[in-house]
mmCIF file with all atom_site columns, C-alpha atoms in Angstrom:
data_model
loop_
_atom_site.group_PDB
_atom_site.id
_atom_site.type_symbol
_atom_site.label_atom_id
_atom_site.label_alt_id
_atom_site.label_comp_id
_atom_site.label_asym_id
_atom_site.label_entity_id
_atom_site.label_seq_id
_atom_site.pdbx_PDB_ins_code
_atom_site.Cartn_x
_atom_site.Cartn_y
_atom_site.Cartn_z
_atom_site.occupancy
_atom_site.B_iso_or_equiv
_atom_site.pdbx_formal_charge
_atom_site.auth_seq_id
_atom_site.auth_comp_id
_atom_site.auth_asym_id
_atom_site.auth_atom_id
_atom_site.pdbx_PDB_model_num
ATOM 1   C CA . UNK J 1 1   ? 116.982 106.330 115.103 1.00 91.00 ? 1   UNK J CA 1
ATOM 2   C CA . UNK J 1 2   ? 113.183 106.197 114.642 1.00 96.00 ? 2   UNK J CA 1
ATOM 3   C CA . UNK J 1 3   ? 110.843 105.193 117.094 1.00 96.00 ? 3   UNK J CA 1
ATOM 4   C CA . UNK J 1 4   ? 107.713 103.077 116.647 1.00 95.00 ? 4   UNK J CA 1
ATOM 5   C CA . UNK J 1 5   ? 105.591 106.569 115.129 1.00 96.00 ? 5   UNK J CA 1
ATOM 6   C CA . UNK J 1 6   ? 108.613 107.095 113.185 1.00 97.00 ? 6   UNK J CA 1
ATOM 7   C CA . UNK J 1 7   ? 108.446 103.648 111.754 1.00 97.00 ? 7   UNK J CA 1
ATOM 8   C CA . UNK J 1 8   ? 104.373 104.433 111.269 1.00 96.00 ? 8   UNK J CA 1
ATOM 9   C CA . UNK J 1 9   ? 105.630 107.748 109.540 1.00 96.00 ? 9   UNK J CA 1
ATOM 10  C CA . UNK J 1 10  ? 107.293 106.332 107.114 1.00 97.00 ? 10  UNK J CA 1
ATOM 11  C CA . UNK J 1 11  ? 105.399 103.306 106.340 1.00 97.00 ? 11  UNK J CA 1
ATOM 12  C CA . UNK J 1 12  ? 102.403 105.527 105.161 1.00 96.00 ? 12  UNK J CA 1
ATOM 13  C CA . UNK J 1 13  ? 104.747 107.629 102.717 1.00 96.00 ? 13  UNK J CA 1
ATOM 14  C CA . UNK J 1 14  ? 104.215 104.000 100.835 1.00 96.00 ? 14  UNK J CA 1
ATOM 15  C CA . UNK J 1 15  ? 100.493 104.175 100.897 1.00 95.00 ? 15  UNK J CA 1
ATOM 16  C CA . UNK J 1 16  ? 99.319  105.403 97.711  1.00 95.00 ? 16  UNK J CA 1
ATOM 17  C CA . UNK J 1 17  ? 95.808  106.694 96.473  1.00 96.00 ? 17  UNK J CA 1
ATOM 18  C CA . UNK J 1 18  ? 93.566  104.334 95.514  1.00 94.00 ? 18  UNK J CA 1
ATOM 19  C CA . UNK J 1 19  ? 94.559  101.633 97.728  1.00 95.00 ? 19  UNK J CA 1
ATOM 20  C CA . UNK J 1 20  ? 93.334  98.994  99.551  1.00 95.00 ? 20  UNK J CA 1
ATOM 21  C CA . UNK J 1 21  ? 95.572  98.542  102.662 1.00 95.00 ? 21  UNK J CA 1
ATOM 22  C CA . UNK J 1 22  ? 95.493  96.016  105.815 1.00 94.00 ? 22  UNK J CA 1
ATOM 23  C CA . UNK J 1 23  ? 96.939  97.223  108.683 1.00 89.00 ? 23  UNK J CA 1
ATOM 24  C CA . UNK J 1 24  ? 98.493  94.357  110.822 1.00 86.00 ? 24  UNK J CA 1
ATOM 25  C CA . UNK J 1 25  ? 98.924  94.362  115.054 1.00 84.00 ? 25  UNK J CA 1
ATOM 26  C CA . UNK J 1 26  ? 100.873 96.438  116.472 1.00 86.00 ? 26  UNK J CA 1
ATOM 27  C CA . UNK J 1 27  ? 103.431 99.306  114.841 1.00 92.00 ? 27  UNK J CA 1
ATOM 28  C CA . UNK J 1 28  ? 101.498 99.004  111.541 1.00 91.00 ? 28  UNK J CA 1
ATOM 29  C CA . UNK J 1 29  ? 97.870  99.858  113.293 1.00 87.00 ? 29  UNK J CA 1
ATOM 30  C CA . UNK J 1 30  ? 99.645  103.621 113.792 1.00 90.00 ? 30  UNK J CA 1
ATOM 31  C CA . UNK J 1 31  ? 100.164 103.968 109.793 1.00 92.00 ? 31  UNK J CA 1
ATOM 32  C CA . UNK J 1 32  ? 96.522  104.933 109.542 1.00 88.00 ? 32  UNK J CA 1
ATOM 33  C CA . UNK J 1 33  ? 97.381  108.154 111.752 1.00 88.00 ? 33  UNK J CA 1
ATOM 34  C CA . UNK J 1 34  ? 100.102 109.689 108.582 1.00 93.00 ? 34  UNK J CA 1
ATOM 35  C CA . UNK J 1 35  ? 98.440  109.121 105.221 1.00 92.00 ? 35  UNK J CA 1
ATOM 36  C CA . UNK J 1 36  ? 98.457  111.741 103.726 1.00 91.00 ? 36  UNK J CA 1
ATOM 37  C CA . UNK J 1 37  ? 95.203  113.682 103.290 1.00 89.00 ? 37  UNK J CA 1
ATOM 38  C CA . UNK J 1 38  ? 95.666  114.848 100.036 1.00 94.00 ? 38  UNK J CA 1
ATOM 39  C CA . UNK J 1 39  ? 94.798  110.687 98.900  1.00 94.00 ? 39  UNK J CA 1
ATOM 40  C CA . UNK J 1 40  ? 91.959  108.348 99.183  1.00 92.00 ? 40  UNK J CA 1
ATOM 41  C CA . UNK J 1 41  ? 93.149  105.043 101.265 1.00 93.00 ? 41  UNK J CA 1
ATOM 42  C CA . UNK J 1 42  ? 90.816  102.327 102.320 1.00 94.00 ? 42  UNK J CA 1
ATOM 43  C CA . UNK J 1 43  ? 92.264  100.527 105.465 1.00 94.00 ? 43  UNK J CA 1
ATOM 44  C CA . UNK J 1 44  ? 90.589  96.922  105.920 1.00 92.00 ? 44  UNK J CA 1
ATOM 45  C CA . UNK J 1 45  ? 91.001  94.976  108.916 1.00 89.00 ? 45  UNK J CA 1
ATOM 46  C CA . UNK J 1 46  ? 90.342  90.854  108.875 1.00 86.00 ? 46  UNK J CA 1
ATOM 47  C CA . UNK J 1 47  ? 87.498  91.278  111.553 1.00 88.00 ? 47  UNK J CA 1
ATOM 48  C CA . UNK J 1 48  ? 85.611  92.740  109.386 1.00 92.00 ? 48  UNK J CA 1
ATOM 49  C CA . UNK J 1 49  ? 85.821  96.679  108.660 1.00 93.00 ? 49  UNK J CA 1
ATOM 50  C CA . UNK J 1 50  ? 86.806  98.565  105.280 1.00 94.00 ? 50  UNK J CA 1
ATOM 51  C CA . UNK J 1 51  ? 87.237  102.039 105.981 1.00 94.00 ? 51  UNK J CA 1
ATOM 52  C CA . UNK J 1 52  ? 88.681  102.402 109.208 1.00 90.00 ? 52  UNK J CA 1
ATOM 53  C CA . UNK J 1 53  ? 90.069  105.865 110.289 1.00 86.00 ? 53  UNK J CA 1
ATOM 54  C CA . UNK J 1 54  ? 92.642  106.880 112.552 1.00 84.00 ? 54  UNK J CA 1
ATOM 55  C CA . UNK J 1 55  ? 92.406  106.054 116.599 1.00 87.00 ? 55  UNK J CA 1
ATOM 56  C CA . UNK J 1 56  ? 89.985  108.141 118.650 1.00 90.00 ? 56  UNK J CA 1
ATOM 57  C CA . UNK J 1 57  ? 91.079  110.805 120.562 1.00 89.00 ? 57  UNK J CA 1
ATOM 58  C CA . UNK J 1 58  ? 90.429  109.783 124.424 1.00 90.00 ? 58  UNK J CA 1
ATOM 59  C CA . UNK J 1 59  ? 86.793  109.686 125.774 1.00 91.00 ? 59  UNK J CA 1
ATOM 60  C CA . UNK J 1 60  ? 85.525  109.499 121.849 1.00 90.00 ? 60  UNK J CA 1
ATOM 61  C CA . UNK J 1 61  ? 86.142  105.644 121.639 1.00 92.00 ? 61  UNK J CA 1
ATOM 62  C CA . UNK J 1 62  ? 83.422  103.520 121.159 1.00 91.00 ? 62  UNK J CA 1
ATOM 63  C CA . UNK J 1 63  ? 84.198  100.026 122.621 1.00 92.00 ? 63  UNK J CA 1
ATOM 64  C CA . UNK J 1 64  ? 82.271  98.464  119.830 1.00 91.00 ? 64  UNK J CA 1
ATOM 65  C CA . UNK J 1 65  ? 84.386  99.609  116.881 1.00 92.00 ? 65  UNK J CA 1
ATOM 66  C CA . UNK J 1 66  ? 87.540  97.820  117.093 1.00 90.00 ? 66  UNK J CA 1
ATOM 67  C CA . UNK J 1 67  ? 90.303  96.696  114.779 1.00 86.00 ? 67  UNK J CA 1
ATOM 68  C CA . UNK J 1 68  ? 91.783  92.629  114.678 1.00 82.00 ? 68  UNK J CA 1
ATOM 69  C CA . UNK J 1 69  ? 93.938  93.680  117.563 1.00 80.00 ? 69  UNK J CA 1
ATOM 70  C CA . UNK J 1 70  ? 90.887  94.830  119.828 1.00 86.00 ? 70  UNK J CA 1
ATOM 71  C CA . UNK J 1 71  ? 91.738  98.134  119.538 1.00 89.00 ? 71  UNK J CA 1
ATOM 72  C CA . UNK J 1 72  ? 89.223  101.109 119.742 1.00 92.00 ? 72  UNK J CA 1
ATOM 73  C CA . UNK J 1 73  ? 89.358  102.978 116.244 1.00 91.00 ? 73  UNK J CA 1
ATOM 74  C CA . UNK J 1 74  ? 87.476  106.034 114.310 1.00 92.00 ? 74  UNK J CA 1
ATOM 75  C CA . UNK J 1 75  ? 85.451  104.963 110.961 1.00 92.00 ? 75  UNK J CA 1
ATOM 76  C CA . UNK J 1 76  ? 85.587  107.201 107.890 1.00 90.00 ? 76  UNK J CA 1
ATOM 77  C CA . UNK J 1 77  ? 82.206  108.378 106.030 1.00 92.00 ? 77  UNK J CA 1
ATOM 78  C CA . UNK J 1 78  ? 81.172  105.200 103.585 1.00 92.00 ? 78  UNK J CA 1
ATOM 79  C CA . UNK J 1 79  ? 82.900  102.588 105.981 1.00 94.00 ? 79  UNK J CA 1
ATOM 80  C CA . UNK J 1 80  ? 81.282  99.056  106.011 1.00 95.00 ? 80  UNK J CA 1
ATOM 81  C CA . UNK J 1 81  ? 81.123  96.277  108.794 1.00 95.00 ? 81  UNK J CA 1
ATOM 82  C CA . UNK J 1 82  ? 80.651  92.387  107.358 1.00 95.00 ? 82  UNK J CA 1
ATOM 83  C CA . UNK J 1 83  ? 81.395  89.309  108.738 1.00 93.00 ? 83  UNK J CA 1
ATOM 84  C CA . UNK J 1 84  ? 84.824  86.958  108.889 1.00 88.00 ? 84  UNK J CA 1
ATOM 85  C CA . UNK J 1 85  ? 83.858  85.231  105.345 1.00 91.00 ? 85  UNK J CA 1
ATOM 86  C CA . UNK J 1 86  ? 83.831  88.493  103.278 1.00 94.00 ? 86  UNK J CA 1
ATOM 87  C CA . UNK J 1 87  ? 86.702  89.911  105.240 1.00 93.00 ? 87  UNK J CA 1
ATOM 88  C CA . UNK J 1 88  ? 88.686  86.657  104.035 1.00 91.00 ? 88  UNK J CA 1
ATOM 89  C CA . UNK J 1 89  ? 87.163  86.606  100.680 1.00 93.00 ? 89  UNK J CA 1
ATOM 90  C CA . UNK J 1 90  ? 88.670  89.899  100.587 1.00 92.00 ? 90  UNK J CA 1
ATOM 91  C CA . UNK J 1 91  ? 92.078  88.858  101.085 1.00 92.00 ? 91  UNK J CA 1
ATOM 92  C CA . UNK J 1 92  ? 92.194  85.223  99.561  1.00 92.00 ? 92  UNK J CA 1
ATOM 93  C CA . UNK J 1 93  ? 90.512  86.835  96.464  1.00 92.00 ? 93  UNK J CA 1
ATOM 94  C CA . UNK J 1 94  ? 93.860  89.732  96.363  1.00 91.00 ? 94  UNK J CA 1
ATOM 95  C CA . UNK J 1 95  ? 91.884  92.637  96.639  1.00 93.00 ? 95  UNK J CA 1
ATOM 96  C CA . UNK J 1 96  ? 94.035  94.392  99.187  1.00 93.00 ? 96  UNK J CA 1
ATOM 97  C CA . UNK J 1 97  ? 96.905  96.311  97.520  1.00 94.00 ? 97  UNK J CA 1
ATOM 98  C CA . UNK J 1 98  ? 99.210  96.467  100.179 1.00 95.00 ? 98  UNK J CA 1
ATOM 99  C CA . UNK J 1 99  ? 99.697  94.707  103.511 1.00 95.00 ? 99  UNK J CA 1
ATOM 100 C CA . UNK J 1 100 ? 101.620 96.080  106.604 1.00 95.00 ? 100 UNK J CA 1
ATOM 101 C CA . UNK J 1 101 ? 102.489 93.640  109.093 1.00 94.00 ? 101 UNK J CA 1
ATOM 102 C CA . UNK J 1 102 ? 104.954 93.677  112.430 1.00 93.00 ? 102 UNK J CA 1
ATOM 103 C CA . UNK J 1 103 ? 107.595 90.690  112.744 1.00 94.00 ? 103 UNK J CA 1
ATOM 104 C CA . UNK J 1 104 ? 109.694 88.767  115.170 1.00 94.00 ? 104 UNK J CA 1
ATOM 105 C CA . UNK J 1 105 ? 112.033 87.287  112.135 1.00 97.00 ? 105 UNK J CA 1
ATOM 106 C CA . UNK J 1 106 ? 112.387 88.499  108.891 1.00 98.00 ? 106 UNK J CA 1
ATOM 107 C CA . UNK J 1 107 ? 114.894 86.217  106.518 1.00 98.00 ? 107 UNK J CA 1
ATOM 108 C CA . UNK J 1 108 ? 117.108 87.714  103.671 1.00 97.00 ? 108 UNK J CA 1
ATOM 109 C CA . UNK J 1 109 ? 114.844 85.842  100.877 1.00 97.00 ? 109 UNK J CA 1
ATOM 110 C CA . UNK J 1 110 ? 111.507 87.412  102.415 1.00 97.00 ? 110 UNK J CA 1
ATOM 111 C CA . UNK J 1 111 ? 110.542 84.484  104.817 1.00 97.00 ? 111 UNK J CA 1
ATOM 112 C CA . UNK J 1 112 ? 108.843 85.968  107.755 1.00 96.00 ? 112 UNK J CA 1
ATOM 113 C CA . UNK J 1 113 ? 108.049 84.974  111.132 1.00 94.00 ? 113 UNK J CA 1
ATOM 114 C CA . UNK J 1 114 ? 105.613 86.679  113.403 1.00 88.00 ? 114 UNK J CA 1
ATOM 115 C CA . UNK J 1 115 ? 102.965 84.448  114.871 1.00 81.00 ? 115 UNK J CA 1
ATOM 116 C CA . UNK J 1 116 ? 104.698 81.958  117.206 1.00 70.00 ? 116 UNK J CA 1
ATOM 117 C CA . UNK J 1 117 ? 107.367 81.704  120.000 1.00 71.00 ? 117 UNK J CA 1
ATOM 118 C CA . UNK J 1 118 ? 107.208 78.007  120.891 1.00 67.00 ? 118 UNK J CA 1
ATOM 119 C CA . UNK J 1 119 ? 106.713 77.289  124.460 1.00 65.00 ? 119 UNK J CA 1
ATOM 120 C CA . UNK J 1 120 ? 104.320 80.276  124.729 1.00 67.00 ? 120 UNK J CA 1
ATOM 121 C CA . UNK J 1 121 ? 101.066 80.133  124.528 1.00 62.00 ? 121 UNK J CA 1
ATOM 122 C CA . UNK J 1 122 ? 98.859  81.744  121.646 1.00 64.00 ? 122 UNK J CA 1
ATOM 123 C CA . UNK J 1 123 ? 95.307  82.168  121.016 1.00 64.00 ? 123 UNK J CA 1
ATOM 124 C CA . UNK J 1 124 ? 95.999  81.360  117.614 1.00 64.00 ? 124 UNK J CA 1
ATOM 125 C CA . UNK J 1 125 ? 98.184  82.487  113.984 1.00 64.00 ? 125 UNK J CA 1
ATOM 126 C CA . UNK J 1 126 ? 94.913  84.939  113.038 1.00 66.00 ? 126 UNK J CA 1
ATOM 127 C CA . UNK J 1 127 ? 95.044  86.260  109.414 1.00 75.00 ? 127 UNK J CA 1
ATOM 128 C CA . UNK J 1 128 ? 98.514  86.626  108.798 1.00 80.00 ? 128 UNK J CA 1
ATOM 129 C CA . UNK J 1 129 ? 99.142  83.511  107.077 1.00 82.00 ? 129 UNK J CA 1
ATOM 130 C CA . UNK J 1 130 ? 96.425  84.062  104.723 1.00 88.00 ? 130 UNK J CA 1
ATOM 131 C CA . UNK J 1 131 ? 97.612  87.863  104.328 1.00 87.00 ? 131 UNK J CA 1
ATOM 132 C CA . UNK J 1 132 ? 101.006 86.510  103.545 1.00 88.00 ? 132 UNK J CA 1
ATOM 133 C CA . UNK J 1 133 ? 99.613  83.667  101.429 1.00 85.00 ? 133 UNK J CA 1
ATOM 134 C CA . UNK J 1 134 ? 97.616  86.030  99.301  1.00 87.00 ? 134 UNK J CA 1
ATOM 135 C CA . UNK J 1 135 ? 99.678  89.736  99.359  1.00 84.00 ? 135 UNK J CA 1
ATOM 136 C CA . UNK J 1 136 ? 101.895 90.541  96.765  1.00 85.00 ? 136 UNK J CA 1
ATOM 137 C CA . UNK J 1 137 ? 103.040 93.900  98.076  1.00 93.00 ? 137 UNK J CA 1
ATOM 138 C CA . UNK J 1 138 ? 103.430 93.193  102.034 1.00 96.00 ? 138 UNK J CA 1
ATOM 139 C CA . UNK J 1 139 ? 105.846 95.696  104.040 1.00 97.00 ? 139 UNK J CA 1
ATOM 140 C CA . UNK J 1 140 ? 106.793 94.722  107.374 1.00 97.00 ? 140 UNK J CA 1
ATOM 141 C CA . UNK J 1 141 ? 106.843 97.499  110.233 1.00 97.00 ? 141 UNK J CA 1
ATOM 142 C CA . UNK J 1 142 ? 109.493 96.439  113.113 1.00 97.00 ? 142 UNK J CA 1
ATOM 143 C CA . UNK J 1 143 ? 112.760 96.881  115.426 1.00 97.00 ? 143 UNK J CA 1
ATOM 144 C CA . UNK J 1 144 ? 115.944 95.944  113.943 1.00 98.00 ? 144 UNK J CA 1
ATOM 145 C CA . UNK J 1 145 ? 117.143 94.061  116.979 1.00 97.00 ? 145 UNK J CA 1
ATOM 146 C CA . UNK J 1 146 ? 115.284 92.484  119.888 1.00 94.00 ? 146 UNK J CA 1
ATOM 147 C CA . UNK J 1 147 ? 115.597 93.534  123.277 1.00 92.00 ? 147 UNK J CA 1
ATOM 148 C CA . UNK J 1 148 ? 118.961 91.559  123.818 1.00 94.00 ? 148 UNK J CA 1
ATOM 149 C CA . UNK J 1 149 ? 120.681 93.633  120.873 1.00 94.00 ? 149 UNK J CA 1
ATOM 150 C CA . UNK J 1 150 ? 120.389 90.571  118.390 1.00 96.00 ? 150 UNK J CA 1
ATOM 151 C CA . UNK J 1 151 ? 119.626 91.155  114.741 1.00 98.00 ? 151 UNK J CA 1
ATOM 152 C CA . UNK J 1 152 ? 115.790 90.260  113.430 1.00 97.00 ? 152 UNK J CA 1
ATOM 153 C CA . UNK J 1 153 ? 116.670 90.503  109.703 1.00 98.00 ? 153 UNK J CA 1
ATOM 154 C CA . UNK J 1 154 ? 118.926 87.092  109.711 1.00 97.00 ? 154 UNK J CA 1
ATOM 155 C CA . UNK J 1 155 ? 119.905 84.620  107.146 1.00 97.00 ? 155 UNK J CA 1
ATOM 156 C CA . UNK J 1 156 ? 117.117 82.260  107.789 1.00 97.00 ? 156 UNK J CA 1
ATOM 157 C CA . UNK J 1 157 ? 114.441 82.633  110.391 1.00 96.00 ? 157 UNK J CA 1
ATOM 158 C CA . UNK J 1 158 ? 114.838 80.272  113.635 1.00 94.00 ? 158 UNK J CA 1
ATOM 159 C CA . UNK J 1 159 ? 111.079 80.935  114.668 1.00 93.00 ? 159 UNK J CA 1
ATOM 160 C CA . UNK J 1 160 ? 108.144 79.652  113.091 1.00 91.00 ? 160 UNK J CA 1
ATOM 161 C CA . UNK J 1 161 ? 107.251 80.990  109.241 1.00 93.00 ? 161 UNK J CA 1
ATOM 162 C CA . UNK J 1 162 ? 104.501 82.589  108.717 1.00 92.00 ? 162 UNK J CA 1
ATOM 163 C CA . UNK J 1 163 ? 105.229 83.190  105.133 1.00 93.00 ? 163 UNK J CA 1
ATOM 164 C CA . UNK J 1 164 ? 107.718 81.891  102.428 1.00 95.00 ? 164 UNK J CA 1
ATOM 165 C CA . UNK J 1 165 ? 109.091 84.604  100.627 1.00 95.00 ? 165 UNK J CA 1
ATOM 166 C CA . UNK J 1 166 ? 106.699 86.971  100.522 1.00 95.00 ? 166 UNK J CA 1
ATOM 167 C CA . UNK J 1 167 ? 108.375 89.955  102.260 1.00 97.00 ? 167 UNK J CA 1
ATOM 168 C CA . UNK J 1 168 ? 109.131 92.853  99.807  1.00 97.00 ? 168 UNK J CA 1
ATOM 169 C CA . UNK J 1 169 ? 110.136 95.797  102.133 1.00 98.00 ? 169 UNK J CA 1
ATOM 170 C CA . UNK J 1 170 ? 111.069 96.190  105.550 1.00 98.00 ? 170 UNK J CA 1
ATOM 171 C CA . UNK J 1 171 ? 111.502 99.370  107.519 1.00 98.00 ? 171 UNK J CA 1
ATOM 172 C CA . UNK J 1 172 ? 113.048 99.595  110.727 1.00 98.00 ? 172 UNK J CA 1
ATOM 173 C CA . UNK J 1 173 ? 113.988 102.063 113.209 1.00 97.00 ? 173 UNK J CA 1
ATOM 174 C CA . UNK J 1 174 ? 117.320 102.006 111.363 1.00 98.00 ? 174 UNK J CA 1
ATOM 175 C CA . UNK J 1 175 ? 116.649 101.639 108.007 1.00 98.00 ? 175 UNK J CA 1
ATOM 176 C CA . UNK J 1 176 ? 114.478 101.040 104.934 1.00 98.00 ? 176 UNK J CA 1
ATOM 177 C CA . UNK J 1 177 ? 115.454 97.998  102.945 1.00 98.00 ? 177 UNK J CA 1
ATOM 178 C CA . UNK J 1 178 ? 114.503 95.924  100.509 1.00 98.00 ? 178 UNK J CA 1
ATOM 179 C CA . UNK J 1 179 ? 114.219 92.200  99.675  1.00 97.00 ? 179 UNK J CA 1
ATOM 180 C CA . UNK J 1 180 ? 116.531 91.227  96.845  1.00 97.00 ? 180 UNK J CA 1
ATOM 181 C CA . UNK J 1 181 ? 117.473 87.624  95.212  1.00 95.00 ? 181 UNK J CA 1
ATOM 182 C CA . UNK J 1 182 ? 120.865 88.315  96.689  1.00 95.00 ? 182 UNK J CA 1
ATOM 183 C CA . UNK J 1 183 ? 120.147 89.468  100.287 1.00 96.00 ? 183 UNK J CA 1
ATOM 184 C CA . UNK J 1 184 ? 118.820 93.039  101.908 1.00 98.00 ? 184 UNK J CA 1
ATOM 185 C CA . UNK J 1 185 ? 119.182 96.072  100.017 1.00 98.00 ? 185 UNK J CA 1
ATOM 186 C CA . UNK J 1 186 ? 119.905 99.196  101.996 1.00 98.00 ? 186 UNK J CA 1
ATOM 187 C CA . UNK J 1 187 ? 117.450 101.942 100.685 1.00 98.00 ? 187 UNK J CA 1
ATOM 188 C CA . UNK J 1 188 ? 117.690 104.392 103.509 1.00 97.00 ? 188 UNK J CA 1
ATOM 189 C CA . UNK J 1 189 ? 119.305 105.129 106.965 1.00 97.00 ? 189 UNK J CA 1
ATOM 190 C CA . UNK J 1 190 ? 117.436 106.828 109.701 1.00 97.00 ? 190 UNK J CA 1
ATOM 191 C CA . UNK J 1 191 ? 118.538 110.028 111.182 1.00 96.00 ? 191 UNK J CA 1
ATOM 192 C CA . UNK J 1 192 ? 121.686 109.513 112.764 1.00 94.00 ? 192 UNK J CA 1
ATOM 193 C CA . UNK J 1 193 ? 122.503 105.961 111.930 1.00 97.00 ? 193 UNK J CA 1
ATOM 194 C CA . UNK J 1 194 ? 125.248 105.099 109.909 1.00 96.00 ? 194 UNK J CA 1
ATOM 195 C CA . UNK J 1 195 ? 125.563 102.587 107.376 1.00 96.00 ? 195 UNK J CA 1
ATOM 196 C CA . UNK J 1 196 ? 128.176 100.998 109.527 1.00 97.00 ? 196 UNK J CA 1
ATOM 197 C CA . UNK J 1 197 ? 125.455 100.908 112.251 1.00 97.00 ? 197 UNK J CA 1
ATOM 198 C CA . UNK J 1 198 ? 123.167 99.063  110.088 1.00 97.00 ? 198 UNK J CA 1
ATOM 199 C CA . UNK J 1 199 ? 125.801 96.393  109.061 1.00 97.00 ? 199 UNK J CA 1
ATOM 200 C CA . UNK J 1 200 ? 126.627 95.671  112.849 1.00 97.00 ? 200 UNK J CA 1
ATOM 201 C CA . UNK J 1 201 ? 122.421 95.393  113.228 1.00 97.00 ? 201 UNK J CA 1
ATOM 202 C CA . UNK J 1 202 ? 122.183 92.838  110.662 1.00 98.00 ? 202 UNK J CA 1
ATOM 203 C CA . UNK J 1 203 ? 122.666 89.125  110.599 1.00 97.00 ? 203 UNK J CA 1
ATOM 204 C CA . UNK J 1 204 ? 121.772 88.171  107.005 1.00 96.00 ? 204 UNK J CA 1
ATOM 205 C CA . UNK J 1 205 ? 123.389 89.700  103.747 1.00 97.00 ? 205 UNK J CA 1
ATOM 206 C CA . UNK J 1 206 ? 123.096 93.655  103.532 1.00 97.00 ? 206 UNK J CA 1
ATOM 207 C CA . UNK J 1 207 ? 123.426 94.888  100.208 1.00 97.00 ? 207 UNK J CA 1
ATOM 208 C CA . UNK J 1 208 ? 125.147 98.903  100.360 1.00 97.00 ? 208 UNK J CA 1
ATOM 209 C CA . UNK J 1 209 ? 125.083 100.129 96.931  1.00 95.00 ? 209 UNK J CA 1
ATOM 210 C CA . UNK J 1 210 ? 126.521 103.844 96.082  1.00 92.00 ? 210 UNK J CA 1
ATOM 211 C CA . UNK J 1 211 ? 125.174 106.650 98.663  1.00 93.00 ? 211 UNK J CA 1
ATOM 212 C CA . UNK J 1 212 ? 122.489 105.930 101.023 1.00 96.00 ? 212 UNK J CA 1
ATOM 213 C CA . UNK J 1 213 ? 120.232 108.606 101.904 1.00 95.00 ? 213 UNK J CA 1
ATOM 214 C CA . UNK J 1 214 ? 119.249 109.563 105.272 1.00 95.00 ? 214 UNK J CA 1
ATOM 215 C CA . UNK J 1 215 ? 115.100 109.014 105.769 1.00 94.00 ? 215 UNK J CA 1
ATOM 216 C CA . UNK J 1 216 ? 113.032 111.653 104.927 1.00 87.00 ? 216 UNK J CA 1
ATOM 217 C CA . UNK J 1 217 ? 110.138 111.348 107.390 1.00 81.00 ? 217 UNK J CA 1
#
């Protein structure tokens, strides 16, 4: 079973060079740690940075240089700060290659949910439903099961949408899978899960086709 770096871990094995990537709160903000170095990535945050690095080590943070979730972060050589308009331009005008967002629901025919627990308050949806709206490659970073032990990946999502079908790959700290037409497609187990474990994690339609590979991470 992976944990939340293990999640990150893998996640940036799907980074490629070139890329434009947007690094969502939480889980996926840790990607930018494992690229690899051997590539050029640009990581772009909504509030307004392109070319963020990985976190500071502690008593290097500057409390001025943050990311959308008010994190501290490092900026690489060539980085450039702008304002909310050509962050958003940015994303409404699908520039950004790949997005990496956390979830509370993810649905078998890509719906996600990941903004909104009604009854709770929040200070608002930020720029995930235009990163949804506007992605075409968006991988979502989270636990298979909530605290309670109940599946996340479910036939339909109970919770607010963010997005309508727009989910293409999720990885877990149980598996890597893959949104299909018919349901999830089991790409990869983590270390010491079993397929069998993965079946009794999920609510909506798991697709097991021939031998799944354990993760590499």
């Amino acid at each position: 079973m992976l944990d939340k770096t293990g999640i990150a871990r893998r996640i940036a094995k799907e980074v490629k060079d070139g890329y434009y990537v947007n690094l969502g709160i939480g889980i996926p903000t840790l990607v930018a740690n494992y690229v690899r170095n051997d590539i050029e990535v640009e990581f772009q945050s909504e509030n307004g940075v392109l070319g963020m690095g990985p976190f500071p080590f502690e008593g290097e943070e500057d409390a001025d240089v943050i990311n959308a979730g008010k994190q501290t972060i490092t900026t690489l050589p060539g980085a450039s700060f702008f304002d909310s308009a050509m962050s958003f331009s940015m994303i409404r005008g699908q520039h950004v290659d790949l997005t990496i967002l956390g979830a509370m629901e993810v649905a078998e025919n890509g719906d996600i949910a990941n903004w909104k627990i009604p009854g709770r308050m929040v200070k608002g949806m930020g720029g995930a439903m235009d990163l949804v709206a506007s992605a075409e490659n968006i991988i979502v970073a989270m636990m298979h099961t909530n605290k309670a032990g109940k599946s996340k990946l479910l036939k339909q999502c109970s919770l607010p949408l963010t997005g309508v079908a727009c989910v293409k790959k999720i990885v877990t700290n149980l598996a890597v899978i893959e949104i299909t037409n018919k349901g999830f497609k089991l790409l990869e187990r983590a270390p010491g899960i079993s397929i069998e474990d993965i079946k009794n994690a999920t609510e909506g339609t798991l697709i097991v086709e021939g031998d799944i590979p354990e993760m590499i991470i």
